[in-house]
Amino acid sequence: QVQLVESGGGLVQAGGSLRLACAASGRTFNSYAMGWFRQGPGNEREFVGGINWSGSSTSYADSVKGRFTISRDNAKNMVWLQMYSLKSEDTAVYYCAAADVVSVRKDYYDYWGQGTQVTVSS
């Protein structure tokens, strides 16, 4: 059993930066791949990026590649999404989730956080 809580969302100007955090509880956290998803107004939840269980491999959606970075610290039960050069289209509720392997499909993920709002103003 893994519980996930996101934090760090807020209002930022276009071109700015923001770091989201996902705090996990549960003894099995370090065995899970972690994904970040987002859901904007009127849109389906979409894959942002993921990181494998050890943190040795990451993957990103084309829309955020080069701007966002995922990292994790299993000793701290934490995963982060560092966002740079934010655009208005990045506005969404951001969710972290845990799965056996990183996937773009949300149904691969066993656990989800409650989400944190990111709003990018122009």
PDB file of C-alpha atoms in Angstrom:
ATOM      1  CA  GLN A   1       0.000   0.000   0.000  1.00  0.00           C
ATOM      2  CA  VAL A   2       1.319   3.413  -1.028  1.00  0.00           C
ATOM      3  CA  GLN A   3      -0.192   6.785  -0.245  1.00  0.00           C
ATOM      4  CA  LEU A   4       0.812   9.795  -2.331  1.00  0.00           C
ATOM      5  CA  VAL A   5       0.408  13.502  -1.622  1.00  0.00           C
ATOM      6  CA  GLU A   6       1.369  16.211  -4.108  1.00  0.00           C
ATOM      7  CA  SER A   7       2.380  19.732  -3.176  1.00  0.00           C
ATOM      8  CA  GLY A   8       4.084  22.768  -4.640  1.00  0.00           C
ATOM      9  CA  GLY A   9       1.486  23.936  -7.111  1.00  0.00           C
ATOM     10  CA  GLY A  10       0.568  27.558  -7.494  1.00  0.00           C
ATOM     11  CA  LEU A  11       0.339  30.539  -9.799  1.00  0.00           C
ATOM     12  CA  VAL A  12       3.376  31.428 -11.889  1.00  0.00           C
ATOM     13  CA  GLN A  13       4.047  33.686 -14.844  1.00  0.00           C
ATOM     14  CA  ALA A  14       4.826  32.299 -18.265  1.00  0.00           C
ATOM     15  CA  GLY A  15       8.520  31.572 -18.525  1.00  0.00           C
ATOM     16  CA  GLY A  16       8.782  30.915 -14.827  1.00  0.00           C
ATOM     17  CA  SER A  17       9.657  27.802 -12.886  1.00  0.00           C
ATOM     18  CA  LEU A  18       7.980  25.622 -10.337  1.00  0.00           C
ATOM     19  CA  ARG A  19       8.866  22.429  -8.521  1.00  0.00           C
ATOM     20  CA  LEU A  20       6.209  19.953  -7.538  1.00  0.00           C
ATOM     21  CA  ALA A  21       6.749  17.365  -4.854  1.00  0.00           C
ATOM     22  CA  CYS A  22       5.127  14.025  -4.257  1.00  0.00           C
ATOM     23  CA  ALA A  23       5.488  12.564  -0.795  1.00  0.00           C
ATOM     24  CA  ALA A  24       4.913   8.851  -0.439  1.00  0.00           C
ATOM     25  CA  SER A  25       4.182   6.707   2.544  1.00  0.00           C
ATOM     26  CA  GLY A  26       4.322   2.948   2.663  1.00  0.00           C
ATOM     27  CA  ARG A  27       7.107   0.426   2.844  1.00  0.00           C
ATOM     28  CA  THR A  28       7.046  -0.539  -0.829  1.00  0.00           C
ATOM     29  CA  PHE A  29       7.632   2.904  -2.372  1.00  0.00           C
ATOM     30  CA  ASN A  30      11.103   2.097  -3.662  1.00  0.00           C
ATOM     31  CA  SER A  31       9.791  -0.786  -5.766  1.00  0.00           C
ATOM     32  CA  TYR A  32       7.481   1.407  -7.843  1.00  0.00           C
ATOM     33  CA  ALA A  33       7.959   3.388 -10.969  1.00  0.00           C
ATOM     34  CA  MET A  34       6.476   6.853 -10.647  1.00  0.00           C
ATOM     35  CA  GLY A  35       4.599   8.877 -13.186  1.00  0.00           C
ATOM     36  CA  TRP A  36       3.397  12.434 -13.385  1.00  0.00           C
ATOM     37  CA  PHE A  37       0.139  13.207 -15.153  1.00  0.00           C
ATOM     38  CA  ARG A  38      -1.798  16.379 -15.670  1.00  0.00           C
ATOM     39  CA  GLN A  39      -5.358  17.292 -16.485  1.00  0.00           C
ATOM     40  CA  GLY A  40      -6.283  20.690 -17.831  1.00  0.00           C
ATOM     41  CA  PRO A  41      -9.790  22.151 -18.031  1.00  0.00           C
ATOM     42  CA  GLY A  42     -11.906  20.121 -20.412  1.00  0.00           C
ATOM     43  CA  ASN A  43      -9.074  17.689 -21.159  1.00  0.00           C
ATOM     44  CA  GLU A  44      -8.354  14.093 -20.303  1.00  0.00           C
ATOM     45  CA  ARG A  45      -5.565  13.236 -17.927  1.00  0.00           C
ATOM     46  CA  GLU A  46      -2.328  12.987 -19.885  1.00  0.00           C
ATOM     47  CA  PHE A  47       1.104  11.588 -19.234  1.00  0.00           C
ATOM     48  CA  VAL A  48       3.795  14.128 -18.408  1.00  0.00           C
ATOM     49  CA  GLY A  49       6.754  11.961 -17.504  1.00  0.00           C
ATOM     50  CA  GLY A  50       7.938   9.013 -15.498  1.00  0.00           C
ATOM     51  CA  ILE A  51      10.876   7.622 -13.600  1.00  0.00           C
ATOM     52  CA  ASN A  52      11.776   4.017 -12.915  1.00  0.00           C
ATOM     53  CA  TRP A  53      12.059   2.484  -9.478  1.00  0.00           C
ATOM     54  CA  SER A  54      15.727   3.341  -8.983  1.00  0.00           C
ATOM     55  CA  GLY A  55      15.729   6.745 -10.649  1.00  0.00           C
ATOM     56  CA  SER A  56      18.173   5.600 -13.319  1.00  0.00           C
ATOM     57  CA  SER A  57      15.783   6.137 -16.217  1.00  0.00           C
ATOM     58  CA  THR A  58      13.261   8.823 -17.078  1.00  0.00           C
ATOM     59  CA  SER A  59      10.851   9.480 -19.909  1.00  0.00           C
ATOM     60  CA  TYR A  60       8.832  12.522 -20.897  1.00  0.00           C
ATOM     61  CA  ALA A  61       6.002  13.565 -23.101  1.00  0.00           C
ATOM     62  CA  ASP A  62       7.102  15.508 -26.157  1.00  0.00           C
ATOM     63  CA  SER A  63       5.209  18.544 -24.926  1.00  0.00           C
ATOM     64  CA  VAL A  64       7.445  18.903 -21.867  1.00  0.00           C
ATOM     65  CA  LYS A  65      10.708  17.334 -23.009  1.00  0.00           C
ATOM     66  CA  GLY A  66      13.616  19.636 -22.351  1.00  0.00           C
ATOM     67  CA  ARG A  67      11.647  21.753 -19.890  1.00  0.00           C
ATOM     68  CA  PHE A  68      10.612  19.319 -17.154  1.00  0.00           C
ATOM     69  CA  THR A  69      12.777  17.010 -15.070  1.00  0.00           C
ATOM     70  CA  ILE A  70      11.694  14.178 -12.797  1.00  0.00           C
ATOM     71  CA  SER A  71      13.809  12.968  -9.913  1.00  0.00           C
ATOM     72  CA  ARG A  72      13.355  10.805  -6.849  1.00  0.00           C
ATOM     73  CA  ASP A  73      14.951  10.028  -3.534  1.00  0.00           C
ATOM     74  CA  ASN A  74      13.818   6.684  -2.248  1.00  0.00           C
ATOM     75  CA  ALA A  75      15.448   7.216   1.127  1.00  0.00           C
ATOM     76  CA  LYS A  76      13.152  10.212   1.603  1.00  0.00           C
ATOM     77  CA  ASN A  77      10.137   8.654  -0.109  1.00  0.00           C
ATOM     78  CA  MET A  78       9.956  11.643  -2.432  1.00  0.00           C
ATOM     79  CA  VAL A  79       9.612  12.312  -6.132  1.00  0.00           C
ATOM     80  CA  TRP A  80       9.802  15.748  -7.756  1.00  0.00           C
ATOM     81  CA  LEU A  81       8.750  17.360 -10.979  1.00  0.00           C
ATOM     82  CA  GLN A  82      10.934  20.365 -11.757  1.00  0.00           C
ATOM     83  CA  MET A  83       9.316  22.590 -14.360  1.00  0.00           C
ATOM     84  CA  TYR A  84      11.101  25.339 -16.279  1.00  0.00           C
ATOM     85  CA  SER A  85      10.007  27.723 -19.008  1.00  0.00           C
ATOM     86  CA  LEU A  86       6.374  27.264 -18.133  1.00  0.00           C
ATOM     87  CA  LYS A  87       3.746  27.987 -20.741  1.00  0.00           C
ATOM     88  CA  SER A  88       0.061  28.733 -20.452  1.00  0.00           C
ATOM     89  CA  GLU A  89      -0.716  25.296 -21.860  1.00  0.00           C
ATOM     90  CA  ASP A  90       1.000  23.759 -18.831  1.00  0.00           C
ATOM     91  CA  THR A  91      -1.916  24.938 -16.707  1.00  0.00           C
ATOM     92  CA  ALA A  92      -3.483  21.839 -15.184  1.00  0.00           C
ATOM     93  CA  VAL A  93      -3.943  19.789 -12.084  1.00  0.00           C
ATOM     94  CA  TYR A  94      -0.824  17.680 -11.711  1.00  0.00           C
ATOM     95  CA  TYR A  95      -0.932  14.193 -10.246  1.00  0.00           C
ATOM     96  CA  CYS A  96       1.735  11.755  -9.203  1.00  0.00           C
ATOM     97  CA  ALA A  97       1.084   8.048  -9.454  1.00  0.00           C
ATOM     98  CA  ALA A  98       2.799   4.731  -8.763  1.00  0.00           C
ATOM     99  CA  ALA A  99       3.004   1.739 -11.094  1.00  0.00           C
ATOM    100  CA  ASP A 100       5.040  -1.406 -11.659  1.00  0.00           C
ATOM    101  CA  VAL A 101       6.541   0.186 -14.767  1.00  0.00           C
ATOM    102  CA  VAL A 102       6.380   3.598 -16.359  1.00  0.00           C
ATOM    103  CA  SER A 103       3.563   3.849 -18.862  1.00  0.00           C
ATOM    104  CA  VAL A 104       1.697   6.577 -20.689  1.00  0.00           C
ATOM    105  CA  ARG A 105      -1.528   4.773 -19.816  1.00  0.00           C
ATOM    106  CA  LYS A 106      -3.158   5.846 -16.611  1.00  0.00           C
ATOM    107  CA  ASP A 107      -4.660   2.422 -16.013  1.00  0.00           C
ATOM    108  CA  TYR A 108      -1.167   1.040 -15.330  1.00  0.00           C
ATOM    109  CA  TYR A 109      -0.969   3.009 -12.125  1.00  0.00           C
ATOM    110  CA  ASP A 110      -2.078   1.516  -8.834  1.00  0.00           C
ATOM    111  CA  TYR A 111      -1.913   4.592  -6.622  1.00  0.00           C
ATOM    112  CA  TRP A 112      -2.658   8.263  -7.175  1.00  0.00           C
ATOM    113  CA  GLY A 113      -2.249  11.454  -5.268  1.00  0.00           C
ATOM    114  CA  GLN A 114      -4.966  14.055  -4.882  1.00  0.00           C
ATOM    115  CA  GLY A 115      -3.418  16.469  -7.358  1.00  0.00           C
ATOM    116  CA  THR A 116      -2.017  19.979  -7.107  1.00  0.00           C
ATOM    117  CA  GLN A 117      -3.053  22.932  -9.250  1.00  0.00           C
ATOM    118  CA  VAL A 118      -0.538  24.670 -11.484  1.00  0.00           C
ATOM    119  CA  THR A 119      -1.694  27.862 -13.161  1.00  0.00           C
ATOM    120  CA  VAL A 120       0.542  29.671 -15.637  1.00  0.00           C
ATOM    121  CA  SER A 121      -0.431  33.237 -16.408  1.00  0.00           C
ATOM    122  CA  SER A 122       0.460  35.047 -19.608  1.00  0.00           C
TER     123      SER A 122
END
